[in-house]
Short mmCIF file of C-alpha atoms in Angstrom, two decimals:
data_model
loop_
_atom_site.label_atom_id
_atom_site.label_comp_id
_atom_site.label_asym_id
_atom_site.label_seq_id
_atom_site.Cartn_x
_atom_site.Cartn_y
_atom_site.Cartn_z
CA UNK A 1 -30.75 -16.05 -21.73
CA UNK A 2 -28.33 -17.65 -19.37
CA UNK A 3 -25.54 -15.26 -20.33
CA UNK A 4 -27.46 -12.00 -20.30
CA UNK A 5 -25.74 -10.84 -17.11
CA UNK A 6 -22.27 -11.56 -18.51
CA UNK A 7 -23.16 -9.73 -21.66
CA UNK A 8 -24.43 -6.68 -19.80
CA UNK A 9 -21.27 -6.52 -17.71
CA UNK A 10 -19.10 -6.74 -20.76
CA UNK A 11 -20.99 -3.98 -22.54
CA UNK A 12 -20.83 -1.80 -19.47
CA UNK A 13 -17.08 -2.31 -19.25
CA UNK A 14 -16.70 -1.47 -22.89
CA UNK A 15 -18.72 1.72 -22.49
CA UNK A 16 -16.58 2.74 -19.52
CA UNK A 17 -13.38 2.12 -21.45
CA UNK A 18 -14.57 4.03 -24.51
CA UNK A 19 -15.93 6.97 -22.54
CA UNK A 20 -12.81 7.03 -20.40
CA UNK A 21 -10.63 7.06 -23.49
CA UNK A 22 -12.63 9.90 -25.02
CA UNK A 23 -12.44 11.92 -21.80
CA UNK A 24 -8.70 11.44 -21.42
CA UNK A 25 -8.18 12.22 -25.08
CA UNK A 26 -10.26 15.40 -24.87
CA UNK A 27 -8.15 16.47 -21.92
CA UNK A 28 -4.78 15.53 -23.41
CA UNK A 29 -5.18 16.72 -27.00
CA UNK A 30 -5.21 20.50 -27.31
CA UNK A 31 -8.18 22.12 -29.04
CA UNK A 32 -6.15 23.43 -31.93
CA UNK A 33 -4.40 20.16 -32.59
CA UNK A 34 -4.93 18.97 -36.14
CA UNK A 35 -6.36 22.23 -37.45
CA UNK A 36 -3.64 22.56 -40.06
CA UNK A 37 -1.92 19.23 -39.79
CA UNK A 38 -0.74 16.80 -37.17
CA UNK A 39 0.40 19.46 -34.71
CA UNK A 40 -0.78 22.10 -32.23
CA UNK A 41 -1.46 25.27 -34.21
CA UNK A 42 -0.63 27.68 -31.38
CA UNK A 43 2.88 26.20 -31.19
CA UNK A 44 3.72 28.54 -34.08
CA UNK A 45 2.67 31.54 -32.00
CA UNK A 46 4.61 30.19 -29.02
CA UNK A 47 7.75 30.02 -31.10
CA UNK A 48 7.14 33.48 -32.57
CA UNK A 49 6.71 34.96 -29.08
CA UNK A 50 10.40 34.63 -28.28
CA UNK A 51 12.09 38.00 -28.10
CA UNK A 52 14.97 38.61 -30.52
CA UNK A 53 18.17 39.06 -28.55
CA UNK A 54 20.19 40.67 -31.32
CA UNK A 55 18.76 44.14 -31.66
CA UNK A 56 20.81 45.30 -34.64
CA UNK A 57 23.44 47.97 -35.17
CA UNK A 58 20.86 50.68 -35.85
CA UNK A 59 19.40 50.14 -32.38
CA UNK A 60 22.87 50.39 -30.81
CA UNK A 61 23.52 53.57 -32.72
CA UNK A 62 20.44 55.20 -31.22
CA UNK A 63 22.26 55.49 -27.90
CA UNK A 64 25.87 55.23 -29.00
CA UNK A 65 25.33 57.75 -31.75
CA UNK A 66 28.94 58.90 -32.01
CA UNK A 67 30.32 55.39 -32.38
CA UNK A 68 27.39 54.44 -34.60
CA UNK A 69 28.02 57.31 -36.97
CA UNK A 70 31.76 56.67 -37.08
CA UNK A 71 31.17 53.00 -37.70
CA UNK A 72 28.73 53.62 -40.51
CA UNK A 73 30.94 56.18 -42.24
CA UNK A 74 34.13 54.19 -41.74
CA UNK A 75 35.69 51.25 -43.50
CA UNK A 76 34.60 48.73 -40.89
CA UNK A 77 30.84 48.67 -41.29
CA UNK A 78 30.66 45.07 -42.49
CA UNK A 79 31.00 43.50 -39.03
CA UNK A 80 27.96 44.52 -36.97
CA UNK A 81 28.19 45.89 -33.43
CA UNK A 82 26.91 42.62 -32.06
CA UNK A 83 29.54 40.57 -33.87
CA UNK A 84 32.12 41.94 -31.48
CA UNK A 85 30.03 42.93 -28.48
CA UNK A 86 27.49 40.12 -28.36
CA UNK A 87 23.71 40.44 -28.29
CA UNK A 88 22.40 43.70 -26.90
CA UNK A 89 18.92 42.90 -25.61
CA UNK A 90 19.89 42.42 -21.97
CA UNK A 91 22.27 45.36 -22.17
CA UNK A 92 19.53 47.72 -23.29
CA UNK A 93 17.14 46.39 -20.67
CA UNK A 94 19.59 47.02 -17.86
CA UNK A 95 20.36 50.45 -19.26
CA UNK A 96 16.68 51.28 -19.55
CA UNK A 97 16.15 50.33 -15.93
CA UNK A 98 18.82 52.63 -14.61
CA UNK A 99 21.21 54.52 -16.80
CA UNK A 100 22.41 56.93 -14.14
CA UNK A 101 23.98 54.72 -11.53
CA UNK A 102 27.47 53.60 -12.59
CA UNK A 103 26.25 51.54 -15.43
CA UNK A 104 29.35 49.55 -16.40
CA UNK A 105 30.00 48.33 -12.87
CA UNK A 106 26.42 47.32 -12.45
CA UNK A 107 26.21 45.41 -15.65
CA UNK A 108 29.53 43.72 -15.15
CA UNK A 109 28.57 42.44 -11.71
CA UNK A 110 24.94 41.64 -12.40
CA UNK A 111 25.24 40.44 -15.98
CA UNK A 112 28.88 39.78 -16.68
CA UNK A 113 28.02 38.48 -20.13
CA UNK A 114 25.40 41.10 -21.02
CA UNK A 115 27.80 42.91 -23.31
CA UNK A 116 31.33 42.10 -24.28
CA UNK A 117 33.50 45.17 -23.73
CA UNK A 118 35.85 44.08 -26.49
CA UNK A 119 39.36 42.74 -26.12
CA UNK A 120 40.67 44.10 -29.38
CA UNK A 121 42.51 40.96 -30.40
CA UNK A 122 40.24 37.95 -30.00
CA UNK A 123 37.46 39.47 -32.11
CA UNK A 124 39.85 40.62 -34.79
CA UNK A 125 41.43 37.20 -35.17
CA UNK A 126 38.07 35.56 -35.76
CA UNK A 127 37.75 37.33 -39.09
CA UNK A 128 41.21 38.58 -40.03
CA UNK A 129 43.68 35.84 -39.31
CA UNK A 130 45.21 34.33 -42.41
CA UNK A 131 44.52 30.63 -42.49
CA UNK A 132 44.96 28.15 -45.23
CA UNK A 133 41.29 27.87 -46.21
CA UNK A 134 40.52 31.55 -46.34
CA UNK A 135 40.33 32.96 -49.83
CA UNK A 136 43.67 34.73 -50.25
CA UNK A 137 42.09 37.21 -52.66
CA UNK A 138 40.43 38.93 -49.72
CA UNK A 139 42.46 41.99 -48.82
CA UNK A 140 41.41 42.01 -45.20
CA UNK A 141 42.91 38.63 -44.36
CA UNK A 142 46.30 39.30 -42.80
CA UNK A 143 49.06 37.18 -41.38
CA UNK A 144 49.09 38.65 -37.89
CA UNK A 145 52.72 38.48 -36.86
CA UNK A 146 53.95 39.57 -40.26
CA UNK A 147 51.45 42.40 -40.33
CA UNK A 148 52.31 43.78 -36.92
CA UNK A 149 56.04 43.59 -37.54
CA UNK A 150 55.65 45.11 -40.97
CA UNK A 151 54.08 48.18 -39.40
CA UNK A 152 56.78 48.60 -36.79
CA UNK A 153 55.14 46.86 -33.86
CA UNK A 154 56.46 43.99 -31.80
CA UNK A 155 54.34 40.90 -31.84
CA UNK A 156 53.70 39.26 -28.50
CA UNK A 157 50.77 37.30 -27.18
CA UNK A 158 49.58 40.56 -25.60
CA UNK A 159 49.65 42.52 -28.87
CA UNK A 160 46.29 44.02 -29.62
CA UNK A 161 45.08 45.15 -32.99
CA UNK A 162 43.42 48.13 -31.33
CA UNK A 163 46.83 49.42 -30.28
CA UNK A 164 47.06 50.66 -33.84
CA UNK A 165 43.51 50.40 -35.20
CA UNK A 166 40.27 51.93 -34.07
CA UNK A 167 37.92 48.92 -33.86
CA UNK A 168 34.94 50.91 -35.10
CA UNK A 169 36.39 52.61 -38.14
CA UNK A 170 39.44 50.40 -38.77
CA UNK A 171 41.44 53.61 -39.18
CA UNK A 172 45.06 53.57 -38.06
CA UNK A 173 45.43 55.53 -34.83
CA UNK A 174 47.98 58.23 -35.11
CA UNK B 1 -15.77 -38.10 -78.83
CA UNK B 2 -17.87 -35.70 -76.88
CA UNK B 3 -16.46 -32.38 -75.51
CA UNK B 4 -13.59 -32.46 -73.14
CA UNK B 5 -14.46 -32.16 -69.48
CA UNK B 6 -13.34 -28.75 -68.17
CA UNK B 7 -10.59 -30.08 -65.99
CA UNK B 8 -9.08 -32.15 -68.74
CA UNK B 9 -6.46 -29.65 -69.96
CA UNK B 10 -3.87 -30.50 -72.52
CA UNK B 11 -0.27 -29.85 -71.67
CA UNK B 12 -0.09 -27.20 -74.36
CA UNK B 13 -3.12 -25.27 -73.06
CA UNK B 14 -1.78 -25.49 -69.55
CA UNK B 15 1.60 -24.04 -70.47
CA UNK B 16 -0.08 -21.33 -72.49
CA UNK B 17 -2.24 -20.29 -69.55
CA UNK B 18 0.71 -20.27 -67.20
CA UNK B 19 2.72 -18.11 -69.57
CA UNK B 20 -0.17 -15.71 -70.13
CA UNK B 21 -1.18 -15.15 -66.50
CA UNK B 22 2.44 -15.12 -65.42
CA UNK B 23 3.25 -12.47 -67.97
CA UNK B 24 0.21 -10.44 -67.04
CA UNK B 25 0.94 -10.43 -63.37
CA UNK B 26 4.56 -9.55 -64.08
CA UNK B 27 3.47 -6.56 -66.15
CA UNK B 28 0.89 -5.56 -63.58
CA UNK B 29 3.37 -5.91 -60.75
CA UNK B 30 6.07 -3.90 -62.48
CA UNK B 31 3.48 -1.18 -63.06
CA UNK B 32 3.10 -0.96 -59.29
CA UNK B 33 6.81 -0.86 -58.73
CA UNK B 34 7.08 1.90 -61.29
CA UNK B 35 4.46 4.09 -59.72
CA UNK B 36 6.05 3.50 -56.37
CA UNK B 37 9.38 4.60 -57.80
CA UNK B 38 7.77 7.67 -59.31
CA UNK B 39 6.93 8.89 -55.85
CA UNK B 40 10.57 9.09 -54.90
CA UNK B 41 11.58 12.72 -55.13
CA UNK B 42 14.31 12.51 -57.74
CA UNK B 43 11.82 11.27 -60.29
CA UNK B 44 10.10 14.12 -62.03
CA UNK B 45 6.46 15.00 -62.27
CA UNK B 46 4.91 14.18 -58.92
CA UNK B 47 7.49 15.95 -56.80
CA UNK B 48 7.56 18.92 -59.11
CA UNK B 49 3.80 19.32 -59.06
CA UNK B 50 3.82 19.24 -55.29
CA UNK B 51 6.59 21.82 -55.05
CA UNK B 52 4.71 24.10 -57.41
CA UNK B 53 1.51 23.73 -55.43
CA UNK B 54 3.38 24.75 -52.28
CA UNK B 55 5.05 27.73 -53.89
CA UNK B 56 1.75 29.07 -55.18
CA UNK B 57 0.41 29.59 -51.68
CA UNK B 58 2.51 32.54 -50.62
CA UNK B 59 5.74 33.05 -48.76
CA UNK B 60 8.13 30.11 -48.86
CA UNK B 61 11.42 30.62 -47.15
CA UNK B 62 14.69 29.38 -48.47
CA UNK B 63 18.28 29.49 -47.34
CA UNK B 64 21.42 29.54 -49.45
CA UNK B 65 24.88 28.85 -48.08
CA UNK B 66 27.71 30.06 -50.31
CA UNK B 67 30.65 27.92 -49.29
CA UNK B 68 32.94 29.77 -51.67
CA UNK B 69 32.56 32.91 -49.54
CA UNK B 70 32.68 31.47 -46.02
CA UNK B 71 35.84 32.47 -44.12
CA UNK B 72 35.15 30.27 -41.10
CA UNK B 73 35.09 33.10 -38.56
CA UNK B 74 32.36 31.40 -36.53
CA UNK B 75 30.28 34.56 -36.19
CA UNK B 76 27.14 32.64 -37.15
CA UNK B 77 27.77 29.97 -34.52
CA UNK B 78 28.25 32.53 -31.77
CA UNK B 79 25.26 34.60 -32.87
CA UNK B 80 23.07 31.50 -33.02
CA UNK B 81 24.11 30.36 -29.58
CA UNK B 82 23.40 33.77 -28.09
CA UNK B 83 20.16 34.36 -29.96
CA UNK B 84 18.64 31.00 -29.16
CA UNK B 85 20.25 30.20 -25.84
CA UNK B 86 21.80 27.02 -27.18
CA UNK B 87 23.56 25.20 -24.33
CA UNK B 88 27.31 24.73 -24.56
CA UNK B 89 28.30 21.57 -26.38
CA UNK B 90 25.26 21.67 -28.65
CA UNK B 91 24.80 23.49 -31.90
CA UNK B 92 21.95 24.58 -34.11
CA UNK B 93 24.45 25.66 -36.70
CA UNK B 94 28.11 24.84 -37.00
CA UNK B 95 30.97 25.22 -39.44
CA UNK B 96 33.01 22.34 -40.80
CA UNK B 97 36.51 22.73 -42.12
CA UNK B 98 37.55 20.48 -44.99
CA UNK B 99 41.26 20.05 -45.70
CA UNK B 100 42.59 18.10 -48.66
CA UNK B 101 46.06 16.59 -48.82
CA UNK B 102 48.01 15.65 -51.94
CA UNK B 103 47.84 11.96 -51.07
CA UNK B 104 44.06 12.15 -51.44
CA UNK B 105 43.20 12.22 -47.78
CA UNK B 106 40.48 14.56 -46.58
CA UNK B 107 40.19 15.81 -43.05
CA UNK B 108 37.05 17.26 -41.59
CA UNK B 109 37.28 19.30 -38.46
CA UNK B 110 34.83 21.33 -36.41
CA UNK B 111 36.36 22.24 -33.05
CA UNK B 112 33.53 23.45 -30.82
CA UNK B 113 31.35 23.73 -33.93
CA UNK B 114 33.66 26.49 -35.13
CA UNK B 115 32.48 28.77 -32.35
CA UNK B 116 35.97 30.06 -31.61
CA UNK B 117 36.83 30.35 -35.26
CA UNK B 118 39.55 28.33 -36.94
CA UNK B 119 42.21 30.81 -36.03
CA UNK B 120 45.13 28.41 -36.03
CA UNK B 121 47.61 29.35 -38.71
CA UNK B 122 49.43 26.01 -38.92
CA UNK B 123 48.13 24.43 -42.10
CA UNK B 124 49.27 20.93 -41.19
CA UNK B 125 47.21 20.85 -38.01
CA UNK B 126 44.78 18.23 -39.16
CA UNK B 127 47.33 15.73 -40.27
CA UNK B 128 48.01 13.24 -37.52
CA UNK B 129 51.33 12.13 -38.94
CA UNK B 130 53.79 13.80 -41.25
CA UNK B 131 54.15 17.42 -42.13
CA UNK B 132 52.77 17.35 -45.63
CA UNK B 133 51.20 20.66 -46.56
CA UNK B 134 47.55 20.57 -47.52
CA UNK B 135 46.50 21.05 -51.10
CA UNK B 136 43.28 22.97 -50.65
CA UNK B 137 40.55 23.55 -48.15
CA UNK B 138 37.29 25.30 -47.48
CA UNK B 139 34.58 25.80 -44.88
CA UNK B 140 31.06 24.43 -44.98
CA UNK B 141 28.50 25.95 -42.61
CA UNK B 142 25.74 23.55 -41.66
CA UNK B 143 22.28 24.10 -40.24
CA UNK B 144 18.84 22.52 -40.37
CA UNK B 145 17.91 21.84 -43.96
CA UNK B 146 14.19 22.37 -43.37
CA UNK B 147 13.44 19.49 -45.70
CA UNK B 148 10.21 19.28 -47.63
CA UNK B 149 9.99 15.52 -47.05
CA UNK B 150 11.18 15.49 -43.47
CA UNK B 151 12.15 12.25 -41.78
CA UNK B 152 12.09 13.99 -38.39
CA UNK B 153 8.44 15.00 -38.51
CA UNK B 154 7.37 11.58 -39.71
CA UNK B 155 8.82 9.75 -36.72
CA UNK B 156 7.46 12.04 -34.01
CA UNK B 157 4.97 9.99 -31.96
CA UNK B 158 3.19 12.98 -30.39
CA UNK B 159 2.98 15.48 -33.25
CA UNK B 160 5.50 17.82 -31.66
CA UNK B 161 7.46 18.37 -34.87
CA UNK B 162 5.76 20.15 -37.68
CA UNK B 163 6.15 22.35 -40.71
CA UNK B 164 4.60 25.79 -41.10
CA UNK B 165 3.01 27.07 -44.30
CA UNK B 166 6.25 28.92 -45.01
CA UNK B 167 8.19 25.66 -45.00
CA UNK B 168 9.88 26.12 -41.63
CA UNK B 169 10.26 22.99 -39.52
CA UNK B 170 9.59 23.71 -35.85
CA UNK B 171 9.35 21.86 -32.54
CA UNK B 172 6.43 22.26 -30.14
CA UNK B 173 8.25 22.31 -26.82
CA UNK B 174 5.02 21.82 -24.90
CA UNK B 175 4.12 18.57 -26.63
CA UNK B 176 7.59 17.14 -27.07
CA UNK B 177 8.23 14.26 -24.71
CA UNK B 178 11.95 14.14 -25.40
CA UNK B 179 12.02 10.62 -26.83
CA UNK B 180 14.76 11.57 -29.26
CA UNK B 181 13.40 9.70 -32.27
CA UNK B 182 13.69 12.82 -34.41
CA UNK B 183 17.28 13.34 -33.32
CA UNK B 184 18.03 9.87 -34.64
CA UNK B 185 15.94 10.28 -37.76
CA UNK B 186 17.63 13.45 -38.98
CA UNK B 187 20.31 12.38 -41.46
CA UNK B 188 22.08 15.73 -41.12
CA UNK B 189 22.52 15.75 -37.34
CA UNK B 190 20.62 19.01 -37.10
CA UNK B 191 18.69 18.14 -33.97
CA UNK B 192 19.69 17.63 -30.37
CA UNK B 193 17.99 17.03 -27.05
CA UNK B 194 18.26 20.22 -25.08
CA UNK B 195 19.44 19.23 -21.58
CA UNK B 196 17.85 22.34 -20.09
CA UNK B 197 14.32 21.78 -21.39
CA UNK B 198 14.47 18.04 -22.02
CA UNK B 199 12.92 18.56 -25.42
CA UNK B 200 14.18 18.24 -28.96
CA UNK B 201 15.67 21.42 -30.32
CA UNK B 202 16.85 22.61 -33.69
CA UNK B 203 17.46 25.56 -35.96
CA UNK B 204 14.22 27.45 -36.61
CA UNK B 205 15.68 29.80 -39.23
CA UNK B 206 15.10 32.24 -36.37
CA UNK B 207 11.37 32.06 -36.89
CA UNK B 208 10.84 34.53 -34.00
CA UNK B 209 13.00 37.10 -35.80
CA UNK B 210 11.61 36.43 -39.25
CA UNK B 211 8.01 37.03 -38.16
CA UNK B 212 9.18 40.46 -36.97
CA UNK B 213 10.73 41.24 -40.33
CA UNK B 214 14.29 40.60 -39.15
CA UNK B 215 16.77 38.24 -40.73
CA UNK B 216 18.05 35.15 -38.88
CA UNK B 217 20.86 35.96 -36.43
CA UNK B 218 23.42 33.94 -38.39
CA UNK B 219 22.60 35.81 -41.60
CA UNK B 220 22.89 39.23 -39.94
CA UNK B 221 26.20 38.35 -38.33
CA UNK B 222 27.87 36.86 -41.41
CA UNK B 223 30.58 39.29 -42.57
CA UNK B 224 31.20 37.41 -45.81
CA UNK B 225 27.65 37.23 -47.19
CA UNK B 226 27.94 33.47 -47.19
CA UNK B 227 24.43 33.06 -45.82
CA UNK B 228 21.38 34.27 -47.71
CA UNK B 229 17.83 33.95 -46.42
CA UNK B 230 14.63 35.02 -48.09
CA UNK B 231 11.35 34.32 -49.79
CA UNK B 232 11.93 31.95 -52.69
CA UNK B 233 8.39 32.27 -54.02
CA UNK B 234 9.03 35.92 -54.88
CA UNK B 235 11.07 35.94 -58.09
CA UNK B 236 12.35 39.46 -57.31
CA UNK B 237 13.85 38.57 -53.94
CA UNK B 238 17.60 38.46 -53.54
CA UNK B 239 17.60 34.76 -52.78
CA UNK B 240 15.56 33.99 -55.89
CA UNK B 241 18.03 35.88 -58.05
CA UNK B 242 20.92 34.06 -56.41
CA UNK B 243 19.18 30.74 -56.97
CA UNK B 244 18.53 31.68 -60.57
CA UNK B 245 22.12 32.63 -61.34
CA UNK B 246 24.07 29.98 -59.45
CA UNK B 247 24.48 26.26 -59.58
CA UNK B 248 23.15 25.04 -56.28
CA UNK B 249 23.18 21.68 -54.60
CA UNK B 250 21.66 20.16 -51.49
CA UNK B 251 23.26 17.89 -48.93
CA UNK B 252 22.62 14.14 -49.28
CA UNK B 253 20.21 14.52 -52.18
CA UNK B 254 20.17 10.74 -52.55
CA UNK B 255 18.14 10.49 -49.35
CA UNK B 256 15.27 12.27 -51.04
CA UNK B 257 14.42 14.55 -48.16
CA UNK B 258 14.39 17.58 -50.49
CA UNK B 259 16.15 20.16 -48.32
CA UNK B 260 15.23 23.83 -48.58
CA UNK B 261 18.72 24.83 -47.51
CA UNK B 262 20.82 24.94 -50.63
CA UNK B 263 24.57 25.16 -51.10
CA UNK B 264 26.77 26.91 -53.63
CA UNK B 265 30.14 25.32 -54.34
CA UNK B 266 29.82 21.97 -52.61
CA UNK B 267 32.50 19.40 -53.26
CA UNK B 268 31.52 15.78 -53.66
CA UNK B 269 33.49 15.01 -50.51
CA UNK B 270 31.13 17.12 -48.41
CA UNK B 271 28.58 15.01 -46.61
#
């Protein structure tokens, strides 16, 4: 048994390596890893925990009831509030915190992008501008310059659709 | 003459044996090749059985993009960016504009992913030379295909990419080490490395909204009903009826990833 000592050392080393591996593995691999497949099961809950930032037109209408009602009854209820104004989550949070103290100023300084006040031309062009690929059968696609001039306006780069149209009902302002 | 010794084989017997064993192994081998081929998705039974087994379990989400309705307003791109905090220069969903010219040339364009719309009325804008008017054109919105046979999940070395029971492909941002293999593996370019978190990121079909009974942000914001999301295992759902009454296609079907995002009205030029 000349080599017994060597052998013992080798076995001891092996045991240390194996135990070390198992310890590190137990620490690194989460408990719920592999429950349903090669992934961490609670990652699904993590993903689901994110808060939706678009709250929906019905939620907007709870506070902006006049605009909400007009929008719903009007001819422009296909685009949602948040299509033009952006997501409302932050907006409602700021409002809920303090709705008495000069809200618009506060939100514009603290969260300049919390809600888009609406330019009345940029948003309209996204959906209404006549371009080559847009199905010409759609009645709401208009050639901007032609349209404005046809209705007695002068078309400049500053022309806004909301000079003539209410953005929420699409009605022509008289 | 006594019997022949076993190793004394006539030429004829030898050739016969060679032909027989050769033929057998050829048949046997081709059997293997055949079964291997059968496992590729386009070939029938196996894939179909698996799909049916998955559908039986409950809710399976599906997504339909109707390219014939898309007007390229970019509402979906903006809504997605806002909903998911996608950093500028990256996209979970984007819109491509295809323009065809009479000389057979096709131009594909996606300025800023279509975020600012395609509101440029000059129809010759894509043509680098000449003023030839385009023949036809359309928009194709793109997003994660949530494939059934995902290349991206397969390559992940740490198990950070996975598929839920509902068929949604997600990223575990805690486990992801940001190696970028999945970004490379995705044949549709649906993934990116988020510079803010350092982890892989992708469209989740707004999983966080869907679990609350809401629709994905891009679907809600689409004014043209070009995006339809729903439960495909319920035959009464809107998406199931649309799938039943339309001819749908998937992107890059030849890759065999079996996407769950399906398209109405794809041209063969769309890749």
